[in-house]
Amino acid sequence: MEAKKASGRMDTRTRASGGRLEEHDIKFDPAFESEYAEMMARAVKESRGERKRRLLEEHGIAEKILAYVWWQAVGSLKHLHPEYEIMDLRGTTRYADYAYLPSPVFGLLLEADGFGPHWREISRWKFDDNEERQNLLLIDEWKLLRFSFDGLKDKTVRCKQTILMALARWGRPIGGEKVELNVYERAILHYATTSDAEKLTPKLVSHELKISLKTTISFMSSLSEKKLLTPIISLTGRKMAYLLPTRRLSTSKRGI
């Protein structure tokens, strides 16, 4: 399974019978397969009870694709724990598809949500409990990223960018190493994610953040190199403005 550069879709091949996506329909990188197998074997060996049952019976293709997208973005599965068991603030045991725990003071939960009978036919009680579950986890200071199964398959580039932007914003380690963002880069990225501007020019950012144009140009370029901003290139090859990777200019406003 590899992301196609043009469309950001995974190389998936659904079977003719039923069109259901199965694990053997997807081409995974061999290096990922090896690391994923080691992670799962270790988790099964260390778990018991309900967590072990979930690992053996419920941890399926959606969760594996989520791990693969994470692996492509971050470079490894280090510090990733599948079917992680959590006790919420009301004393209820909860499970997350994955927990990323690079340090004792930082925890990120990752989940893949499918749009199938389970969600379409969910009871009112279960729907309410799911909302409360998320609220309690966030109150308890867990970070949380949720991805749809379709998004993981068809918009892998966007999902990887979301992961990297989240880790950069929260300033936490990736595989034991911190994302290197200085105070100017963090300020620019914060402005980019909160501004209504469709495209960000160095002049605009310099004015809004009250920093020199030279400094702004330098650090917007460095954010581009770190894949956190996407440059808009003129016909002469100059970087005229920038976008967040998840944003796109409307065709009526390109003008460059």
PDB file of C-alpha atoms in Angstrom:
ATOM      1  CA  MET A   1       0.000   0.000   0.000  1.00  0.00           C
ATOM      2  CA  GLU A   2       1.639   3.217  -1.144  1.00  0.00           C
ATOM      3  CA  ALA A   3       0.255   6.740  -1.374  1.00  0.00           C
ATOM      4  CA  LYS A   4      -0.132   7.945  -4.932  1.00  0.00           C
ATOM      5  CA  LYS A   5       1.493  11.336  -5.311  1.00  0.00           C
ATOM      6  CA  ALA A   6      -1.182  12.712  -7.601  1.00  0.00           C
ATOM      7  CA  SER A   7      -4.271  11.767  -5.647  1.00  0.00           C
ATOM      8  CA  GLY A   8      -3.073  10.954  -2.142  1.00  0.00           C
ATOM      9  CA  ARG A   9      -4.901   7.606  -2.315  1.00  0.00           C
ATOM     10  CA  MET A  10      -3.568   4.268  -1.149  1.00  0.00           C
ATOM     11  CA  ASP A  11      -2.908   1.398  -3.526  1.00  0.00           C
ATOM     12  CA  THR A  12      -5.956  -0.689  -2.592  1.00  0.00           C
ATOM     13  CA  ARG A  13      -7.519  -3.452  -4.599  1.00  0.00           C
ATOM     14  CA  THR A  14     -11.007  -4.513  -3.562  1.00  0.00           C
ATOM     15  CA  ARG A  15     -12.133  -7.999  -4.454  1.00  0.00           C
ATOM     16  CA  ALA A  16     -14.751  -8.508  -7.120  1.00  0.00           C
ATOM     17  CA  SER A  17     -16.901 -10.523  -4.719  1.00  0.00           C
ATOM     18  CA  GLY A  18     -18.757  -8.000  -2.601  1.00  0.00           C
ATOM     19  CA  GLY A  19     -16.169  -5.243  -3.067  1.00  0.00           C
ATOM     20  CA  ARG A  20     -15.144  -5.524   0.575  1.00  0.00           C
ATOM     21  CA  LEU A  21     -11.621  -4.343   1.364  1.00  0.00           C
ATOM     22  CA  GLU A  22      -9.508  -7.115   2.886  1.00  0.00           C
ATOM     23  CA  GLU A  23      -5.939  -7.071   4.186  1.00  0.00           C
ATOM     24  CA  HIS A  24      -4.616  -9.027   1.201  1.00  0.00           C
ATOM     25  CA  ASP A  25      -6.093  -6.364  -1.112  1.00  0.00           C
ATOM     26  CA  ILE A  26      -3.561  -3.819   0.155  1.00  0.00           C
ATOM     27  CA  LYS A  27       0.139  -3.565  -0.589  1.00  0.00           C
ATOM     28  CA  PHE A  28       1.993  -2.735   2.633  1.00  0.00           C
ATOM     29  CA  ASP A  29       5.676  -1.842   2.794  1.00  0.00           C
ATOM     30  CA  PRO A  30       7.679  -4.919   3.968  1.00  0.00           C
ATOM     31  CA  ALA A  31       9.541  -2.828   6.563  1.00  0.00           C
ATOM     32  CA  PHE A  32       6.212  -1.728   8.015  1.00  0.00           C
ATOM     33  CA  GLU A  33       4.878  -5.300   8.001  1.00  0.00           C
ATOM     34  CA  SER A  34       7.842  -6.453  10.071  1.00  0.00           C
ATOM     35  CA  GLU A  35       7.597  -3.631  12.612  1.00  0.00           C
ATOM     36  CA  TYR A  36       3.813  -3.958  12.845  1.00  0.00           C
ATOM     37  CA  ALA A  37       4.041  -7.723  13.473  1.00  0.00           C
ATOM     38  CA  GLU A  38       6.586  -7.138  16.242  1.00  0.00           C
ATOM     39  CA  MET A  39       4.404  -4.453  17.845  1.00  0.00           C
ATOM     40  CA  MET A  40       1.302  -6.647  17.781  1.00  0.00           C
ATOM     41  CA  ALA A  41       3.117  -9.739  19.079  1.00  0.00           C
ATOM     42  CA  ARG A  42       4.569  -7.744  21.951  1.00  0.00           C
ATOM     43  CA  ALA A  43       1.185  -6.235  22.805  1.00  0.00           C
ATOM     44  CA  VAL A  44      -0.556  -9.637  22.797  1.00  0.00           C
ATOM     45  CA  LYS A  45       2.163 -11.119  24.997  1.00  0.00           C
ATOM     46  CA  GLU A  46       1.927  -8.278  27.529  1.00  0.00           C
ATOM     47  CA  SER A  47      -1.890  -8.041  27.607  1.00  0.00           C
ATOM     48  CA  ARG A  48      -4.645 -10.054  29.234  1.00  0.00           C
ATOM     49  CA  GLY A  49      -8.411 -10.084  29.548  1.00  0.00           C
ATOM     50  CA  GLU A  50     -10.439  -7.734  27.377  1.00  0.00           C
ATOM     51  CA  ARG A  51      -7.427  -6.013  25.836  1.00  0.00           C
ATOM     52  CA  LYS A  52      -6.014  -9.326  24.625  1.00  0.00           C
ATOM     53  CA  ARG A  53      -9.393 -10.289  23.200  1.00  0.00           C
ATOM     54  CA  ARG A  54      -9.593  -7.000  21.300  1.00  0.00           C
ATOM     55  CA  LEU A  55      -6.071  -7.427  19.953  1.00  0.00           C
ATOM     56  CA  LEU A  56      -6.825 -10.931  18.711  1.00  0.00           C
ATOM     57  CA  GLU A  57     -10.415 -10.481  17.520  1.00  0.00           C
ATOM     58  CA  GLU A  58     -11.200  -6.815  16.801  1.00  0.00           C
ATOM     59  CA  HIS A  59      -7.932  -5.152  15.777  1.00  0.00           C
ATOM     60  CA  GLY A  60      -8.449  -5.316  12.023  1.00  0.00           C
ATOM     61  CA  ILE A  61      -7.687  -3.735   8.681  1.00  0.00           C
ATOM     62  CA  ALA A  62      -8.811  -0.185   9.597  1.00  0.00           C
ATOM     63  CA  GLU A  63      -6.487  -0.145  12.597  1.00  0.00           C
ATOM     64  CA  LYS A  64      -3.619  -1.559  10.529  1.00  0.00           C
ATOM     65  CA  ILE A  65      -4.077   1.118   7.866  1.00  0.00           C
ATOM     66  CA  LEU A  66      -4.048   3.784  10.592  1.00  0.00           C
ATOM     67  CA  ALA A  67      -0.748   2.374  11.876  1.00  0.00           C
ATOM     68  CA  TYR A  68       0.618   2.399   8.318  1.00  0.00           C
ATOM     69  CA  VAL A  69      -0.323   6.042   7.760  1.00  0.00           C
ATOM     70  CA  TRP A  70       1.308   6.895  11.105  1.00  0.00           C
ATOM     71  CA  TRP A  71       4.419   4.920  10.107  1.00  0.00           C
ATOM     72  CA  GLN A  72       4.642   6.778   6.791  1.00  0.00           C
ATOM     73  CA  ALA A  73       4.323  10.158   8.535  1.00  0.00           C
ATOM     74  CA  VAL A  74       6.516   9.573  11.589  1.00  0.00           C
ATOM     75  CA  GLY A  75       8.925   6.908  10.373  1.00  0.00           C
ATOM     76  CA  SER A  76       8.385   4.211  12.983  1.00  0.00           C
ATOM     77  CA  LEU A  77       5.874   2.594  15.338  1.00  0.00           C
ATOM     78  CA  LYS A  78       8.004   3.331  18.384  1.00  0.00           C
ATOM     79  CA  HIS A  79       5.966   4.295  21.472  1.00  0.00           C
ATOM     80  CA  LEU A  80       2.717   3.174  19.772  1.00  0.00           C
ATOM     81  CA  HIS A  81       0.481   0.873  21.859  1.00  0.00           C
ATOM     82  CA  PRO A  82      -2.476  -0.893  20.146  1.00  0.00           C
ATOM     83  CA  GLU A  83      -5.839  -1.338  21.908  1.00  0.00           C
ATOM     84  CA  TYR A  84      -4.590   0.773  24.783  1.00  0.00           C
ATOM     85  CA  GLU A  85      -6.541   0.394  28.030  1.00  0.00           C
ATOM     86  CA  ILE A  86      -7.513   3.579  29.880  1.00  0.00           C
ATOM     87  CA  MET A  87      -9.477   4.235  33.053  1.00  0.00           C
ATOM     88  CA  ASP A  88     -11.553   7.386  32.550  1.00  0.00           C
ATOM     89  CA  LEU A  89     -12.425   9.956  35.213  1.00  0.00           C
ATOM     90  CA  ARG A  90     -15.596   8.052  36.148  1.00  0.00           C
ATOM     91  CA  GLY A  91     -13.717   4.808  36.637  1.00  0.00           C
ATOM     92  CA  THR A  92     -14.908   3.201  33.392  1.00  0.00           C
ATOM     93  CA  THR A  93     -12.401   1.160  31.390  1.00  0.00           C
ATOM     94  CA  ARG A  94     -11.980   2.462  27.855  1.00  0.00           C
ATOM     95  CA  TYR A  95      -9.915   1.325  24.874  1.00  0.00           C
ATOM     96  CA  ALA A  96      -8.262   3.353  22.134  1.00  0.00           C
ATOM     97  CA  ASP A  97      -7.086   1.941  18.810  1.00  0.00           C
ATOM     98  CA  TYR A  98      -3.631   3.293  19.621  1.00  0.00           C
ATOM     99  CA  ALA A  99      -1.913   5.370  22.266  1.00  0.00           C
ATOM    100  CA  TYR A 100       1.290   7.203  21.413  1.00  0.00           C
ATOM    101  CA  LEU A 101       3.284   7.546  24.641  1.00  0.00           C
ATOM    102  CA  PRO A 102       6.756   8.993  23.965  1.00  0.00           C
ATOM    103  CA  SER A 103       7.112  10.400  27.493  1.00  0.00           C
ATOM    104  CA  PRO A 104       5.380  10.192  30.901  1.00  0.00           C
ATOM    105  CA  VAL A 105       3.855  13.658  30.435  1.00  0.00           C
ATOM    106  CA  PHE A 106       2.390  13.299  26.947  1.00  0.00           C
ATOM    107  CA  GLY A 107      -0.279  10.970  25.616  1.00  0.00           C
ATOM    108  CA  LEU A 108      -1.916  10.992  22.178  1.00  0.00           C
ATOM    109  CA  LEU A 109      -4.805   8.686  21.274  1.00  0.00           C
ATOM    110  CA  LEU A 110      -5.367   7.660  17.639  1.00  0.00           C
ATOM    111  CA  GLU A 111      -8.583   6.155  16.345  1.00  0.00           C
ATOM    112  CA  ALA A 112      -9.948   4.910  13.016  1.00  0.00           C
ATOM    113  CA  ASP A 113     -13.708   5.270  12.621  1.00  0.00           C
ATOM    114  CA  GLY A 114     -15.530   3.247   9.997  1.00  0.00           C
ATOM    115  CA  PHE A 115     -18.833   4.194   8.403  1.00  0.00           C
ATOM    116  CA  GLY A 116     -20.558   0.836   8.537  1.00  0.00           C
ATOM    117  CA  PRO A 117     -23.525  -0.891  10.177  1.00  0.00           C
ATOM    118  CA  HIS A 118     -21.907  -0.482  13.600  1.00  0.00           C
ATOM    119  CA  TRP A 119     -22.158   3.312  13.372  1.00  0.00           C
ATOM    120  CA  ARG A 120     -25.323   3.569  11.274  1.00  0.00           C
ATOM    121  CA  GLU A 121     -27.266   1.328  13.653  1.00  0.00           C
ATOM    122  CA  ILE A 122     -25.699   2.429  16.928  1.00  0.00           C
ATOM    123  CA  SER A 123     -28.133   2.761  19.834  1.00  0.00           C
ATOM    124  CA  ARG A 124     -28.890   6.112  21.435  1.00  0.00           C
ATOM    125  CA  TRP A 125     -27.285   4.881  24.656  1.00  0.00           C
ATOM    126  CA  LYS A 126     -24.090   3.834  22.882  1.00  0.00           C
ATOM    127  CA  PHE A 127     -23.946   7.095  20.936  1.00  0.00           C
ATOM    128  CA  ASP A 128     -24.310   9.069  24.175  1.00  0.00           C
ATOM    129  CA  ASP A 129     -21.655   6.936  25.881  1.00  0.00           C
ATOM    130  CA  ASN A 130     -19.251   7.486  22.994  1.00  0.00           C
ATOM    131  CA  GLU A 131     -19.649  11.257  23.275  1.00  0.00           C
ATOM    132  CA  GLU A 132     -19.096  11.116  27.041  1.00  0.00           C
ATOM    133  CA  ARG A 133     -16.055   8.890  26.548  1.00  0.00           C
ATOM    134  CA  GLN A 134     -14.407  11.470  24.313  1.00  0.00           C
ATOM    135  CA  ASN A 135     -15.276  14.333  26.675  1.00  0.00           C
ATOM    136  CA  LEU A 136     -13.758  12.566  29.675  1.00  0.00           C
ATOM    137  CA  LEU A 137     -10.576  11.670  27.811  1.00  0.00           C
ATOM    138  CA  LEU A 138     -10.079  15.274  26.703  1.00  0.00           C
ATOM    139  CA  ILE A 139     -10.796  16.596  30.194  1.00  0.00           C
ATOM    140  CA  ASP A 140      -8.152  14.188  31.476  1.00  0.00           C
ATOM    141  CA  GLU A 141      -5.688  15.949  29.127  1.00  0.00           C
ATOM    142  CA  TRP A 142      -5.344  13.231  26.532  1.00  0.00           C
ATOM    143  CA  LYS A 143      -4.682  14.478  23.005  1.00  0.00           C
ATOM    144  CA  LEU A 144      -6.932  12.808  20.436  1.00  0.00           C
ATOM    145  CA  LEU A 145      -6.861  12.369  16.661  1.00  0.00           C
ATOM    146  CA  ARG A 146      -9.702  10.558  14.893  1.00  0.00           C
ATOM    147  CA  PHE A 147      -9.637   9.525  11.246  1.00  0.00           C
ATOM    148  CA  SER A 148     -12.341   8.033   9.070  1.00  0.00           C
ATOM    149  CA  PHE A 149     -11.574   4.760   7.322  1.00  0.00           C
ATOM    150  CA  ASP A 150     -12.340   6.394   3.968  1.00  0.00           C
ATOM    151  CA  GLY A 151     -10.006   9.276   4.787  1.00  0.00           C
ATOM    152  CA  LEU A 152      -7.170   6.903   5.656  1.00  0.00           C
ATOM    153  CA  LYS A 153      -7.630   5.057   2.351  1.00  0.00           C
ATOM    154  CA  ASP A 154      -8.398   7.910  -0.005  1.00  0.00           C
ATOM    155  CA  LYS A 155      -6.782  10.979   1.598  1.00  0.00           C
ATOM    156  CA  THR A 156      -3.590   9.573   3.073  1.00  0.00           C
ATOM    157  CA  VAL A 157      -1.532  12.692   2.365  1.00  0.00           C
ATOM    158  CA  ARG A 158      -4.000  14.825   4.308  1.00  0.00           C
ATOM    159  CA  CYS A 159      -3.998  12.364   7.211  1.00  0.00           C
ATOM    160  CA  LYS A 160      -0.196  12.336   7.383  1.00  0.00           C
ATOM    161  CA  GLN A 161      -0.098  16.131   7.326  1.00  0.00           C
ATOM    162  CA  THR A 162      -2.666  16.244  10.133  1.00  0.00           C
ATOM    163  CA  ILE A 163      -0.498  13.959  12.252  1.00  0.00           C
ATOM    164  CA  LEU A 164       2.613  16.056  11.670  1.00  0.00           C
ATOM    165  CA  MET A 165       0.812  19.352  12.282  1.00  0.00           C
ATOM    166  CA  ALA A 166      -0.619  18.000  15.534  1.00  0.00           C
ATOM    167  CA  LEU A 167       2.770  16.853  16.789  1.00  0.00           C
ATOM    168  CA  ALA A 168       4.359  20.125  15.737  1.00  0.00           C
ATOM    169  CA  ARG A 169       1.648  22.195  17.422  1.00  0.00           C
ATOM    170  CA  TRP A 170       1.839  20.209  20.632  1.00  0.00           C
ATOM    171  CA  GLY A 171       5.634  20.260  20.510  1.00  0.00           C
ATOM    172  CA  ARG A 172       6.019  16.642  21.488  1.00  0.00           C
ATOM    173  CA  PRO A 173       8.579  14.011  20.472  1.00  0.00           C
ATOM    174  CA  ILE A 174       8.393  12.039  17.250  1.00  0.00           C
ATOM    175  CA  GLY A 175      10.180   8.740  17.807  1.00  0.00           C
ATOM    176  CA  GLY A 176      12.043  10.217  20.752  1.00  0.00           C
ATOM    177  CA  GLU A 177      13.028  13.438  18.976  1.00  0.00           C
ATOM    178  CA  LYS A 178      11.289  16.782  19.311  1.00  0.00           C
ATOM    179  CA  VAL A 179       9.862  18.526  16.303  1.00  0.00           C
ATOM    180  CA  GLU A 180      12.198  21.474  15.949  1.00  0.00           C
ATOM    181  CA  LEU A 181      10.066  24.615  15.910  1.00  0.00           C
ATOM    182  CA  ASN A 182      11.333  27.885  17.330  1.00  0.00           C
ATOM    183  CA  VAL A 183       9.184  30.649  18.772  1.00  0.00           C
ATOM    184  CA  TYR A 184       8.788  32.396  15.401  1.00  0.00           C
ATOM    185  CA  GLU A 185       7.793  29.210  13.581  1.00  0.00           C
ATOM    186  CA  ARG A 186       5.237  28.390  16.275  1.00  0.00           C
ATOM    187  CA  ALA A 187       3.788  31.896  16.068  1.00  0.00           C
ATOM    188  CA  ILE A 188       3.532  31.722  12.272  1.00  0.00           C
ATOM    189  CA  LEU A 189       1.957  28.258  12.372  1.00  0.00           C
ATOM    190  CA  HIS A 190      -0.532  29.387  15.018  1.00  0.00           C
ATOM    191  CA  TYR A 191      -1.502  32.395  12.899  1.00  0.00           C
ATOM    192  CA  ALA A 192      -1.826  30.183   9.821  1.00  0.00           C
ATOM    193  CA  THR A 193      -4.217  27.794  11.571  1.00  0.00           C
ATOM    194  CA  THR A 194      -6.385  30.532  13.097  1.00  0.00           C
ATOM    195  CA  SER A 195      -6.427  33.146  10.320  1.00  0.00           C
ATOM    196  CA  ASP A 196      -9.289  33.487   7.840  1.00  0.00           C
ATOM    197  CA  ALA A 197      -6.840  34.521   5.121  1.00  0.00           C
ATOM    198  CA  GLU A 198      -7.043  32.168   2.151  1.00  0.00           C
ATOM    199  CA  LYS A 199      -3.359  32.555   1.385  1.00  0.00           C
ATOM    200  CA  LEU A 200      -0.564  33.821   3.620  1.00  0.00           C
ATOM    201  CA  THR A 201       1.961  36.256   2.211  1.00  0.00           C
ATOM    202  CA  PRO A 202       5.117  37.130   4.149  1.00  0.00           C
ATOM    203  CA  LYS A 203       4.008  40.786   4.127  1.00  0.00           C
ATOM    204  CA  LEU A 204       0.661  39.923   5.750  1.00  0.00           C
ATOM    205  CA  VAL A 205       2.199  37.662   8.385  1.00  0.00           C
ATOM    206  CA  SER A 206       4.946  40.183   9.124  1.00  0.00           C
ATOM    207  CA  HIS A 207       2.343  42.905   9.681  1.00  0.00           C
ATOM    208  CA  GLU A 208       0.044  40.775  11.837  1.00  0.00           C
ATOM    209  CA  LEU A 209       2.791  39.307  14.050  1.00  0.00           C
ATOM    210  CA  LYS A 210       4.855  42.508  14.223  1.00  0.00           C
ATOM    211  CA  ILE A 211       8.088  40.828  13.140  1.00  0.00           C
ATOM    212  CA  SER A 212      10.455  41.888  10.378  1.00  0.00           C
ATOM    213  CA  LEU A 213       9.742  40.877   6.806  1.00  0.00           C
ATOM    214  CA  LYS A 214      13.166  39.246   6.499  1.00  0.00           C
ATOM    215  CA  THR A 215      12.545  37.089   9.576  1.00  0.00           C
ATOM    216  CA  THR A 216       9.070  36.191   8.352  1.00  0.00           C
ATOM    217  CA  ILE A 217      10.323  35.103   4.926  1.00  0.00           C
ATOM    218  CA  SER A 218      13.061  32.988   6.487  1.00  0.00           C
ATOM    219  CA  PHE A 219      10.810  31.097   8.884  1.00  0.00           C
ATOM    220  CA  MET A 220       7.910  30.658   6.474  1.00  0.00           C
ATOM    221  CA  SER A 221      10.424  29.037   4.148  1.00  0.00           C
ATOM    222  CA  SER A 222      11.664  26.760   6.941  1.00  0.00           C
ATOM    223  CA  LEU A 223       8.075  25.720   7.744  1.00  0.00           C
ATOM    224  CA  SER A 224       7.678  24.883   4.073  1.00  0.00           C
ATOM    225  CA  GLU A 225      10.767  22.656   4.224  1.00  0.00           C
ATOM    226  CA  LYS A 226       9.237  20.881   7.235  1.00  0.00           C
ATOM    227  CA  LYS A 227       6.052  20.261   5.206  1.00  0.00           C
ATOM    228  CA  LEU A 228       3.942  22.414   7.564  1.00  0.00           C
ATOM    229  CA  LEU A 229       3.261  25.115   4.964  1.00  0.00           C
ATOM    230  CA  THR A 230       2.795  24.672   1.227  1.00  0.00           C
ATOM    231  CA  PRO A 231       4.341  27.373  -0.991  1.00  0.00           C
ATOM    232  CA  ILE A 232       2.495  28.981  -3.906  1.00  0.00           C
ATOM    233  CA  ILE A 233       5.101  29.282  -6.651  1.00  0.00           C
ATOM    234  CA  SER A 234       4.983  31.988  -9.331  1.00  0.00           C
ATOM    235  CA  LEU A 235       5.752  31.319 -12.998  1.00  0.00           C
ATOM    236  CA  THR A 236       9.276  32.616 -12.367  1.00  0.00           C
ATOM    237  CA  GLY A 237       9.830  30.168  -9.502  1.00  0.00           C
ATOM    238  CA  ARG A 238       9.424  32.599  -6.596  1.00  0.00           C
ATOM    239  CA  LYS A 239       7.557  31.641  -3.417  1.00  0.00           C
ATOM    240  CA  MET A 240       4.786  34.243  -3.450  1.00  0.00           C
ATOM    241  CA  ALA A 241       2.583  32.987  -0.612  1.00  0.00           C
ATOM    242  CA  TYR A 242       1.834  29.928   1.492  1.00  0.00           C
ATOM    243  CA  LEU A 243      -1.077  27.694   2.462  1.00  0.00           C
ATOM    244  CA  LEU A 244      -1.617  25.159   5.189  1.00  0.00           C
ATOM    245  CA  PRO A 245      -1.194  21.710   3.581  1.00  0.00           C
ATOM    246  CA  THR A 246      -4.872  20.933   4.199  1.00  0.00           C
ATOM    247  CA  ARG A 247      -6.132  24.097   2.478  1.00  0.00           C
ATOM    248  CA  ARG A 248      -6.629  24.731  -1.213  1.00  0.00           C
ATOM    249  CA  LEU A 249      -7.105  28.012  -3.039  1.00  0.00           C
ATOM    250  CA  SER A 250     -10.425  28.419  -4.773  1.00  0.00           C
ATOM    251  CA  THR A 251      -9.960  28.685  -8.532  1.00  0.00           C
ATOM    252  CA  SER A 252     -11.482  32.160  -8.560  1.00  0.00           C
ATOM    253  CA  LYS A 253      -8.889  33.525  -6.144  1.00  0.00           C
ATOM    254  CA  ARG A 254      -5.594  32.039  -7.292  1.00  0.00           C
ATOM    255  CA  GLY A 255      -4.368  35.203  -9.006  1.00  0.00           C
ATOM    256  CA  ILE A 256      -0.687  34.280  -8.930  1.00  0.00           C
TER     257      ILE A 256
END
